[in-house]
Short mmCIF file of C-alpha atoms in Angstrom, two decimals:
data_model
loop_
_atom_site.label_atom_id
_atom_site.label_comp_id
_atom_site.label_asym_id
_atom_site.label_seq_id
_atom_site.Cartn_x
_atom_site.Cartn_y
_atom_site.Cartn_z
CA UNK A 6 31.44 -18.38 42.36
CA UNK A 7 27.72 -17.82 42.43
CA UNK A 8 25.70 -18.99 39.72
CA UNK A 9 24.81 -15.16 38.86
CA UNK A 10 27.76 -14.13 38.65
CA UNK A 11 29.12 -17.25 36.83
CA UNK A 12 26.19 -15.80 34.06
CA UNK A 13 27.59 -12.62 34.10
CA UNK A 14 31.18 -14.04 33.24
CA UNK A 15 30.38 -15.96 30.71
CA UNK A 16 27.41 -13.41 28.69
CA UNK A 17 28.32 -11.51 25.79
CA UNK A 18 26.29 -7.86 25.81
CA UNK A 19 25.17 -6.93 23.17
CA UNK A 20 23.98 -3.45 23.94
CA UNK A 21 26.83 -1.03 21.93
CA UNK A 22 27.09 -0.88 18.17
CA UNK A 23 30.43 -3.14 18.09
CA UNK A 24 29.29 -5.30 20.98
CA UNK A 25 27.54 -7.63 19.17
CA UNK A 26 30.49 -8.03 16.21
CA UNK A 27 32.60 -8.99 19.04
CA UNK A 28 30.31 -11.43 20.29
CA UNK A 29 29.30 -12.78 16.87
CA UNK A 30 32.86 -13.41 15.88
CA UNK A 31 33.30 -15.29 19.30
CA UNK A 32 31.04 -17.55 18.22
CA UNK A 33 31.97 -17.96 14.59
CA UNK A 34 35.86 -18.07 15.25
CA UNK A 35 34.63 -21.27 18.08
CA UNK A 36 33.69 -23.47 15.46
CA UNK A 37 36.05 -26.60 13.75
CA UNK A 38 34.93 -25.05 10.50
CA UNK A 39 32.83 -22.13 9.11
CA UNK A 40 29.31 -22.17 9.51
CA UNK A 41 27.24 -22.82 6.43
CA UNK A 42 23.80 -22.07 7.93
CA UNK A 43 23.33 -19.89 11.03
CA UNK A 44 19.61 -20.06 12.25
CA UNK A 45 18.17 -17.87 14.56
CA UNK A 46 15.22 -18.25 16.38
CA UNK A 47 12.44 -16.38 18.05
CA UNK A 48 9.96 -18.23 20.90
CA UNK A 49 7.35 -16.31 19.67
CA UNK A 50 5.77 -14.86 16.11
CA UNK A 51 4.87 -10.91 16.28
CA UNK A 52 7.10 -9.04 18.98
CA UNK A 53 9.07 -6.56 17.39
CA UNK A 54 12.44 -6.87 19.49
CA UNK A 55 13.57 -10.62 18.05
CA UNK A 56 13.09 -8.84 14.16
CA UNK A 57 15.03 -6.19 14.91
CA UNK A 58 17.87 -8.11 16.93
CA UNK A 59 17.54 -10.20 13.48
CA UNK A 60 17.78 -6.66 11.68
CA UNK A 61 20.92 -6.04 13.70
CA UNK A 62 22.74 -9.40 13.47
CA UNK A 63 22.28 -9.30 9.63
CA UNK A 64 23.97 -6.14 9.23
CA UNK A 65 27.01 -7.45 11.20
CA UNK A 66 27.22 -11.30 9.38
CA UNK A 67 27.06 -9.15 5.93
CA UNK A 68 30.46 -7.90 6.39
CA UNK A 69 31.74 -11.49 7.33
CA UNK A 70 30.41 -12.96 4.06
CA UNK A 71 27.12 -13.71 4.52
CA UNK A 72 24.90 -12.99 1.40
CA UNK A 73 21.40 -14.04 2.16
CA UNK A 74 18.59 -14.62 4.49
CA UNK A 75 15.67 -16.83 4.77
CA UNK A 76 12.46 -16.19 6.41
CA UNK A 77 9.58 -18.71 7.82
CA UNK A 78 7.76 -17.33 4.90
CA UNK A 79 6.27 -18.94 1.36
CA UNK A 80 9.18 -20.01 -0.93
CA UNK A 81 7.50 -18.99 -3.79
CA UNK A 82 5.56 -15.62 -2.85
CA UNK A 83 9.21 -14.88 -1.75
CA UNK A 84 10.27 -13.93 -5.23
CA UNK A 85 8.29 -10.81 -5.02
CA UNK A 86 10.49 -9.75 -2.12
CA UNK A 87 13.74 -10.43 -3.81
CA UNK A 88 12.53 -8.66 -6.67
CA UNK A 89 11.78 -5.73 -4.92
CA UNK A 90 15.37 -5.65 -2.49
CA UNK A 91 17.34 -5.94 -6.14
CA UNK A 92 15.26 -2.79 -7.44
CA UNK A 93 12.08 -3.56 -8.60
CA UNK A 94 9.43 -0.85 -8.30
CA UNK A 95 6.77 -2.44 -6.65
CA UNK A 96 5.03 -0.41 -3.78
CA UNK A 97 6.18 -1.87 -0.44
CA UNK A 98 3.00 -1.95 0.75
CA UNK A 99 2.21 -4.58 -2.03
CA UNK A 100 5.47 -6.16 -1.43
CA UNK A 101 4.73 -6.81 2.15
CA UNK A 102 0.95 -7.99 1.70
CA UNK A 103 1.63 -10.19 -1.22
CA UNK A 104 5.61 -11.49 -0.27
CA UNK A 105 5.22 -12.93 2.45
CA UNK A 106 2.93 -15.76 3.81
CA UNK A 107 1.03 -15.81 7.52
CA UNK A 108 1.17 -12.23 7.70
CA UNK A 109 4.02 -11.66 8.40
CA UNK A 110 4.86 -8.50 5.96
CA UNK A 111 2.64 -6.89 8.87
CA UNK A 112 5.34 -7.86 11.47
CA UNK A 113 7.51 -4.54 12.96
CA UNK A 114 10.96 -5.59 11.85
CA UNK A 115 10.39 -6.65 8.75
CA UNK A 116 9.46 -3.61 6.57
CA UNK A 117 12.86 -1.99 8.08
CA UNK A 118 14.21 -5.44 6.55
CA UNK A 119 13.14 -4.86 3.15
CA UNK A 120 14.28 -1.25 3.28
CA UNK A 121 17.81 -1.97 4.70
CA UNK A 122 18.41 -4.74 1.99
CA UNK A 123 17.00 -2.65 -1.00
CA UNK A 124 19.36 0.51 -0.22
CA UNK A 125 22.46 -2.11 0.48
CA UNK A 126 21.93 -3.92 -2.91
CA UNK A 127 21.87 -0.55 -4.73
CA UNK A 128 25.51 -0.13 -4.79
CA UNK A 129 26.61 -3.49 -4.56
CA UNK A 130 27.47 -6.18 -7.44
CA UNK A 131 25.19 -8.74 -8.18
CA UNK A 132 27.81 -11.16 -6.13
CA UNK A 133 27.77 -8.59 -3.28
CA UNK A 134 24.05 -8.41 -3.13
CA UNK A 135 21.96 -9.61 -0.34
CA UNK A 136 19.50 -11.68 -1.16
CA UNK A 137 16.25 -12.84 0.07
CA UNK A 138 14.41 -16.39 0.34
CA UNK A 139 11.44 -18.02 2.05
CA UNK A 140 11.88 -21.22 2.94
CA UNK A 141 8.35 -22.50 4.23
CA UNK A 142 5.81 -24.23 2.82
CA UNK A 143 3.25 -22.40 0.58
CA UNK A 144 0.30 -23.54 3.30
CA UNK A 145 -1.74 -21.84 5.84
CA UNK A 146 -2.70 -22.16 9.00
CA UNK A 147 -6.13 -23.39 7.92
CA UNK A 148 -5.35 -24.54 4.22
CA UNK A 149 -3.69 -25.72 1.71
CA UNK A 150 -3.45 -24.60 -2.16
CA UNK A 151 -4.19 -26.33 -4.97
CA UNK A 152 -1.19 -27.68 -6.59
CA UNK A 153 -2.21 -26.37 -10.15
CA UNK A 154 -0.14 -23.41 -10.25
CA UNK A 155 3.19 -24.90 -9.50
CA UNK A 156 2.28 -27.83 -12.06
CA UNK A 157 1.43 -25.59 -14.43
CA UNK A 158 5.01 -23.25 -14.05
CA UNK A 159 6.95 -26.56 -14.55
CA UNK A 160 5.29 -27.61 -17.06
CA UNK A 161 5.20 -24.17 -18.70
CA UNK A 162 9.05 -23.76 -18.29
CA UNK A 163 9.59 -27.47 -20.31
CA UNK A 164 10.54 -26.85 -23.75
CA UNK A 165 7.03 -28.82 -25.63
CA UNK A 166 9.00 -31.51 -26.89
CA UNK A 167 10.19 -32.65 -22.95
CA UNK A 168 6.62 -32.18 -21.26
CA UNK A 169 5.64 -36.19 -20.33
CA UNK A 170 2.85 -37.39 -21.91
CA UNK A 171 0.84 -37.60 -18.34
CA UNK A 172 1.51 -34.32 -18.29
CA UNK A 173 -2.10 -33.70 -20.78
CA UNK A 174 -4.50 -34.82 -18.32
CA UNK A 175 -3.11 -32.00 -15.77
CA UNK A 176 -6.28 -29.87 -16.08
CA UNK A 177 -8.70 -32.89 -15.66
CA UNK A 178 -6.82 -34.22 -12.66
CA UNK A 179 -6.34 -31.22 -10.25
CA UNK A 180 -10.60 -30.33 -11.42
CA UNK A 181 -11.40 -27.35 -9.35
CA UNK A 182 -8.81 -25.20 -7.09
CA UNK A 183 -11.65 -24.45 -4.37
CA UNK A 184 -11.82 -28.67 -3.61
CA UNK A 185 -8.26 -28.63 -2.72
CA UNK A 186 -8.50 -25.47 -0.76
CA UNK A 187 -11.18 -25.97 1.23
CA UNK A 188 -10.71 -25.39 4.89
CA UNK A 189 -13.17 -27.89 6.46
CA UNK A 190 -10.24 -29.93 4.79
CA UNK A 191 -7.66 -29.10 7.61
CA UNK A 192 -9.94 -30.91 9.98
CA UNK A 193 -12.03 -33.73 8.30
CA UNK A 194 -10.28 -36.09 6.06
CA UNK A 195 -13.48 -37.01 4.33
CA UNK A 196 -13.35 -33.55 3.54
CA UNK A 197 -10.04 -33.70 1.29
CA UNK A 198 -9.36 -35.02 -2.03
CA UNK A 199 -5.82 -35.28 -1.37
CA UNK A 200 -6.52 -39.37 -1.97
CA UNK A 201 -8.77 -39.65 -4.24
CA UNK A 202 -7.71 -41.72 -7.43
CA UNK A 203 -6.95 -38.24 -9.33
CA UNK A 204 -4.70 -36.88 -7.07
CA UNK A 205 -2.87 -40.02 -7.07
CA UNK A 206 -2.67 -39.47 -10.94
CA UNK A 207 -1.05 -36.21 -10.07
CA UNK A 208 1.36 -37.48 -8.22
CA UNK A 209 2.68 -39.48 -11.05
CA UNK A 210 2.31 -36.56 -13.42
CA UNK A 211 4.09 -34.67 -10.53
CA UNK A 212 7.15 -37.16 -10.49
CA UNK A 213 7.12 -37.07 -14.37
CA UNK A 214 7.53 -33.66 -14.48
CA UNK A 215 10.41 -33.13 -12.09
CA UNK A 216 12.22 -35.68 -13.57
CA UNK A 217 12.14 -33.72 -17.18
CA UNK A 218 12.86 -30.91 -15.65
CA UNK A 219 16.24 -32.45 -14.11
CA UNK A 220 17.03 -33.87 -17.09
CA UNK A 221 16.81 -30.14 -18.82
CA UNK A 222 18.33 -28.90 -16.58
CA UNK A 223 21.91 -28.06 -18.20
CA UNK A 224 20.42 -26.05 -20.98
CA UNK A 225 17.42 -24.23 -18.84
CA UNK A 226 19.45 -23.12 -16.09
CA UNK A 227 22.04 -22.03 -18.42
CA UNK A 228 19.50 -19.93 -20.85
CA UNK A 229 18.42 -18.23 -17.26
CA UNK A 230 19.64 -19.10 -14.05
CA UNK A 231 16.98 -17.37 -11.82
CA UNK A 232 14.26 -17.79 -13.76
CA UNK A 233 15.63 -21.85 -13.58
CA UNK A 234 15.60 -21.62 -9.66
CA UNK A 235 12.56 -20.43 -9.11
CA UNK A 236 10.87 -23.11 -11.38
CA UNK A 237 12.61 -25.72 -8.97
CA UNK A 238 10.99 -24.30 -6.05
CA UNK A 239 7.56 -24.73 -8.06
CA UNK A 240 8.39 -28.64 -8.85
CA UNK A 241 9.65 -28.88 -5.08
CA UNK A 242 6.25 -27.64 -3.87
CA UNK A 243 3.96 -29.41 -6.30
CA UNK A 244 5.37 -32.94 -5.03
CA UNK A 245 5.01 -31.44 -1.27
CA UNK A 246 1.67 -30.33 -1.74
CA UNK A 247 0.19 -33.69 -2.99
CA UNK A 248 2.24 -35.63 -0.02
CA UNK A 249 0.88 -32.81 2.39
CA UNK A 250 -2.67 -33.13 0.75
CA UNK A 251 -2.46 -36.89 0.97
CA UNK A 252 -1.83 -36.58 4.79
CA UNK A 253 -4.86 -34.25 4.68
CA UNK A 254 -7.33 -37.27 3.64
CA UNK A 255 -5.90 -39.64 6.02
CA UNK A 256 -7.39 -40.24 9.15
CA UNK A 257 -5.10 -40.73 11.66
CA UNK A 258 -5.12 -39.83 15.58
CA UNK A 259 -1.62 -38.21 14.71
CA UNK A 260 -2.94 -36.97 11.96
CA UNK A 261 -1.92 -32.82 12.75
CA UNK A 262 1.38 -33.70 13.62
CA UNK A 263 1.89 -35.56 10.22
CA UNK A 264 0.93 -32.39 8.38
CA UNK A 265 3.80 -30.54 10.35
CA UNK A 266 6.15 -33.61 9.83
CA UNK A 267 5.47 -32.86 5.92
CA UNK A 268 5.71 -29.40 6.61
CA UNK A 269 8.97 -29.92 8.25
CA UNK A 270 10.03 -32.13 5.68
CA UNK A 271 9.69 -29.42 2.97
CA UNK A 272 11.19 -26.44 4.44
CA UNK A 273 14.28 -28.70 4.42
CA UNK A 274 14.37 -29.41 1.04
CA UNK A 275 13.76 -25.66 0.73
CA UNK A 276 16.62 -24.46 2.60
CA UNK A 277 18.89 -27.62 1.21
CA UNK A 278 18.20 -25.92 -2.24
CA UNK A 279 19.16 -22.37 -0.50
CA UNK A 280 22.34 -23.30 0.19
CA UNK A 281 22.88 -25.11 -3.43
CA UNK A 282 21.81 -21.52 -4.58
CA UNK A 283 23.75 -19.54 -2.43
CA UNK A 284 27.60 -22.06 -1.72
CA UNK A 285 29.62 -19.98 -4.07
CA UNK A 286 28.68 -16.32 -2.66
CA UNK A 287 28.98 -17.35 1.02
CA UNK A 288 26.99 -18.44 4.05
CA UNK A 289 23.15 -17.83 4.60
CA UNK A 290 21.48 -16.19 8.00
CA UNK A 291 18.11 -18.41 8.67
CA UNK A 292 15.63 -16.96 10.62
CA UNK A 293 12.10 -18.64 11.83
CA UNK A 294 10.61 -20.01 15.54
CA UNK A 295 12.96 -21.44 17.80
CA UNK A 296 11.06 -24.94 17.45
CA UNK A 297 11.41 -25.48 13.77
CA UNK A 298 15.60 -24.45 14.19
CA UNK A 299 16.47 -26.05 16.98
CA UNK A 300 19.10 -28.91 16.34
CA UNK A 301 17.68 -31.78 18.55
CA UNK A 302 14.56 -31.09 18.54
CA UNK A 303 11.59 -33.13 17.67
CA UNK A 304 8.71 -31.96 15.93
CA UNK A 305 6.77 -34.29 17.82
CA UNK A 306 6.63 -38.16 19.00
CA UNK A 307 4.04 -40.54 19.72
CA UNK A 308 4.83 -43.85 21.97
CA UNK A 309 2.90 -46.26 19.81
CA UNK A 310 5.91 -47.78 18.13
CA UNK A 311 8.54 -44.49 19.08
CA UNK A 312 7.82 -42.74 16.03
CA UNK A 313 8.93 -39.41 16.26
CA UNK A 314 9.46 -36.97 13.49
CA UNK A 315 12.74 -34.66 13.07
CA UNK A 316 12.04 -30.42 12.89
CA UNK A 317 12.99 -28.44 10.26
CA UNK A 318 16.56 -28.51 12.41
CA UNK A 319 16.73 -32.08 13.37
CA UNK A 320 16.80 -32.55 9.60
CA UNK A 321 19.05 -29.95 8.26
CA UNK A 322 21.58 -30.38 11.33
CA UNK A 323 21.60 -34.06 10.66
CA UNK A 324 23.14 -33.44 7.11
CA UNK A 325 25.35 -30.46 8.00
CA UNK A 326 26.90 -31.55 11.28
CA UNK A 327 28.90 -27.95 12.68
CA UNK A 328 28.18 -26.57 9.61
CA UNK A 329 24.73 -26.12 10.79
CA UNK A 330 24.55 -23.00 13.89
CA UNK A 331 22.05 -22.29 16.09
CA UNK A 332 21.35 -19.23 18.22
CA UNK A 333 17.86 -19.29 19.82
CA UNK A 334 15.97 -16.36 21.81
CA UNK A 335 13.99 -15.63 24.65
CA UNK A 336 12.60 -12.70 26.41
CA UNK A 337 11.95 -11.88 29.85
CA UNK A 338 10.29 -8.77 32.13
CA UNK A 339 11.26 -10.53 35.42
CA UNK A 340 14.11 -11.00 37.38
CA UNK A 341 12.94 -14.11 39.08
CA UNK A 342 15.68 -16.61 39.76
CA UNK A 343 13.80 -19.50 40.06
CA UNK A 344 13.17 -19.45 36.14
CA UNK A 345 15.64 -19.91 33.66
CA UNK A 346 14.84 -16.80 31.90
CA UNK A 347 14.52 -14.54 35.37
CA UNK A 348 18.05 -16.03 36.30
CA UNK A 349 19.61 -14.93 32.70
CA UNK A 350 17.69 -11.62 32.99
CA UNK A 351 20.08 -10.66 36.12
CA UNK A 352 23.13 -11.01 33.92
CA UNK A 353 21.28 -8.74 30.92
CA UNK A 354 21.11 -5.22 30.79
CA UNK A 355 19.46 -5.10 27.29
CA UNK A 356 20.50 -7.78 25.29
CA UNK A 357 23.00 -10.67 26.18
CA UNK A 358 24.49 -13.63 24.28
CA UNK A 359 25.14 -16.73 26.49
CA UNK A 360 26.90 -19.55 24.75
CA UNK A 361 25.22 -22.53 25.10
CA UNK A 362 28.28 -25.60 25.94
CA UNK A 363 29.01 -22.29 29.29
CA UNK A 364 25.57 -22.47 30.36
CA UNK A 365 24.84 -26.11 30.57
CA UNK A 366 28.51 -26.00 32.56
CA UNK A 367 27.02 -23.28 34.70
CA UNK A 368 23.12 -24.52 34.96
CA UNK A 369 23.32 -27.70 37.12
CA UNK A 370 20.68 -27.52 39.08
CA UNK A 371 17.12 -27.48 37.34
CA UNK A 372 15.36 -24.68 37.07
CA UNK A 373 11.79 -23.91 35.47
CA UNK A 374 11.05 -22.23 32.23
CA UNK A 375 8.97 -18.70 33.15
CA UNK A 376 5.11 -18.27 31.93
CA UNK A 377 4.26 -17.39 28.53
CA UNK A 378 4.49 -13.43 27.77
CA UNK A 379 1.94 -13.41 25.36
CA UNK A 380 -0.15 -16.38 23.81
CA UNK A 381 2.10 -18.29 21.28
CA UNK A 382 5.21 -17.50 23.34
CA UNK A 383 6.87 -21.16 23.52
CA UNK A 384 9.42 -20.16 26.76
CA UNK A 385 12.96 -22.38 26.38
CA UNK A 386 13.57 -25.01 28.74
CA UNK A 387 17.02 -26.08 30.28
CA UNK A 388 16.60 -28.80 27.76
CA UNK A 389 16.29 -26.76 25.24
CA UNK A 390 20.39 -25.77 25.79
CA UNK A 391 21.11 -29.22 24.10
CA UNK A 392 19.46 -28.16 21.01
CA UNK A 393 21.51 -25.33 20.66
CA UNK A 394 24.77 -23.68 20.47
CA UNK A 395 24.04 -20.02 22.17
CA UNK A 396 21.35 -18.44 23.50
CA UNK A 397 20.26 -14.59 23.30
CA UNK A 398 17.80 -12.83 25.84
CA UNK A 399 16.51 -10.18 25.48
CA UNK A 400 14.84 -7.52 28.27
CA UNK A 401 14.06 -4.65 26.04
CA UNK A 402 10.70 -5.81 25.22
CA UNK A 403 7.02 -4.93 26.64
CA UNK A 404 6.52 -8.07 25.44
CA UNK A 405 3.50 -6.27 23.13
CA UNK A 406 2.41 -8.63 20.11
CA UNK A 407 1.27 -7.49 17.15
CA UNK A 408 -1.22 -8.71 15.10
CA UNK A 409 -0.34 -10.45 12.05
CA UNK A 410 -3.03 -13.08 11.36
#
């Protein structure tokens, strides 16, 4: 058999309305036990057709149990997103400029999200609801926030009679938001105070703080459960802002990729805590780039001593084992079968799921990843196949990105 149409054997179209339920429960039913996490990724930020697939596959996981998604976007602007999908009566507009981090509200895809989830929750019981999380960072491209406000919310939430004693020189430590927030920052470390004697005081005050607030935590989370959560993700980003801050003032050759190894290391903890949330009303439907989900993959590695530094999936997979599946994306507008993405094109229509453990079978011979479509656009390799369990291209796309930064 031909390798093309070995391809077209073993991909799942998903171009009808029930075509991608059949393929999705292929997948599912194939696993030694039920998923707890499905991530799905895009190769690139701001084309409209890997939203909507997201859009689509939602839908379709929502009537096999899952009850919540989580979006490369802040963890804590997300609560103004949540609030708005369980009924809130925020504008959208101001949902989408102010819920989400990057830009991202401005993403195609995305606004349909909000709408889709808010008219679904409207009927449903609380445990039926859908609901909605960031799981990122709350950084920038170019910047980082002071850590005041989170401080300050755990702090706030402490009944005044469990607030640590460092917890009084707060104000006096963090001095003024614009030092920590100050772009030339990102690229000198003279430029940061993220080790300066204070804000090692604040990481002590930090520490202190978390560990009242676990120790509260029977009677808080009891007296309001959601209000409880959310105060976690503040203490969770406090303590990952000063380590990402610290990284900030060191001067390293390496010293980008450490910031995305903290990154990394705190959209874990982020979606760990998702799934604490979320265990008891079913399975959660991840969705950010394909290099932060991907199982293997490493966020990057230096030879000076072999250090390397896990993604966002390397971590999270590690911990879940085959409770932890991933589905990454590609695109293509060529049917050229010298790359892998022109030679999966000729077995797509529109849209085609290939599982992964068939394609490495059916890929033996290398082949190239195509060119970029668009700046940003991170193609998949044939590596990239050990890093995850199936693998959707799509063709429907001009490949046009829109701008979201």
């Amino acid at each position: 058999m031909s390798t093309a149409a070995a391809l077209h054997a073993i991909g799942r179209p998903l171009d009808d309305p029930s075509s991608p339920a059949r393929a999705l429960d292929e997948l599912l039913t194939a696993r030694a036990e039920p998923p707890a996490l499905l991530a799905l990724g895009e190769p690139v930020h701001g084309i409209e057709a890997f939203p909507l697939l997201r859009n689509d596959i939602l839908a379709h996981l929502v009537d096999r149990g899952y009850r919540s998604i989580a979006l490369e976007t802040d963890a804590l602007a997300a609560s103004v997103v949540q609030d708005y999908v369980d009924g809130a009566s925020t504008d959208i507009d101001t949902v989408l400029a102010t819920g989400f981090s990057h830009g991202f509200g401005a993403i195609p895809g995305n606004p349909e999200l909000l709408q889709w989830l808010r008219a679904h929750n409207a009927t449903r019981a609380p445990r039926d609801r859908v609901r909605f999380h960031g799981f990122d960072a709350p950084v920038e491209f170019a910047a980082a926030p002071s850590p005041r406000r989170s401080l300050c919310v755990v702090r706030d939430h402490l009944p005044e009679a469990l607030r640590p004693a460092s917890v009084r020189q707060l104000d006096e430590l963090v001095g003024r938001d614009a030092e920590w927030s100050a772009e030339p920052a990102m690229f000198d470390p003279a430029a940061s105070v993220g080790d300066s004697a204070r804000a090692r005081a604040l990481r002590v005050v930090a520490d202190d703080l978390v560990s009242a607030l676990r120790r509260a935590a029977p009677s808080l989370r009891a007296a309001d459960p959601q209000r409880h959560d959310r105060v976690l993700a503040h203490a969770r980003a406090a303590q990952g802002l000063l380590r990402y801050h610290a990284v900030m003032a060191t001067p390293a050759a390496d010293r980008i990729g450490n910031l995305g190894s903290v990154r990394a290391e705190m959209m874990a903890e982020n979606l760990f805590a998702i799934l604490a949330e979320e265990h008891h009303r079913g399975p959660s439907l991840v969705f950010a780039h394909n290099a932060h989900l991907q199982r293997a993959r490493s966020l990057m590695s230096t030879d000076r001593d072999g250090v390397s530094w896990g993604s966002v999936g390397a971590l999270v997979g590690s911990v879940l084992g085959d409770r932890y599946l991933v589905v990454t994306t590609d695109a293509a507008r060529s049917r050229d079968p010298h790359t892998l993405q022109g030679l999966l094109a000729e077995a797509t229509v529109r849209r085609t799921l290939f599982p992964a453990p068939a394609l490495r079978a059916t890929l033996t011979d290398p082949v190239e990843a195509a060119e970029p479509l668009v700046p940003g656009h991170i193609p998949l390799q044939q590596s990239d196949l050990e890093a995850a369990d199936a693998l959707i291209l799509l063709t429907d796309t001009d490949g046009k990105q829109y701008r979201y930064w």
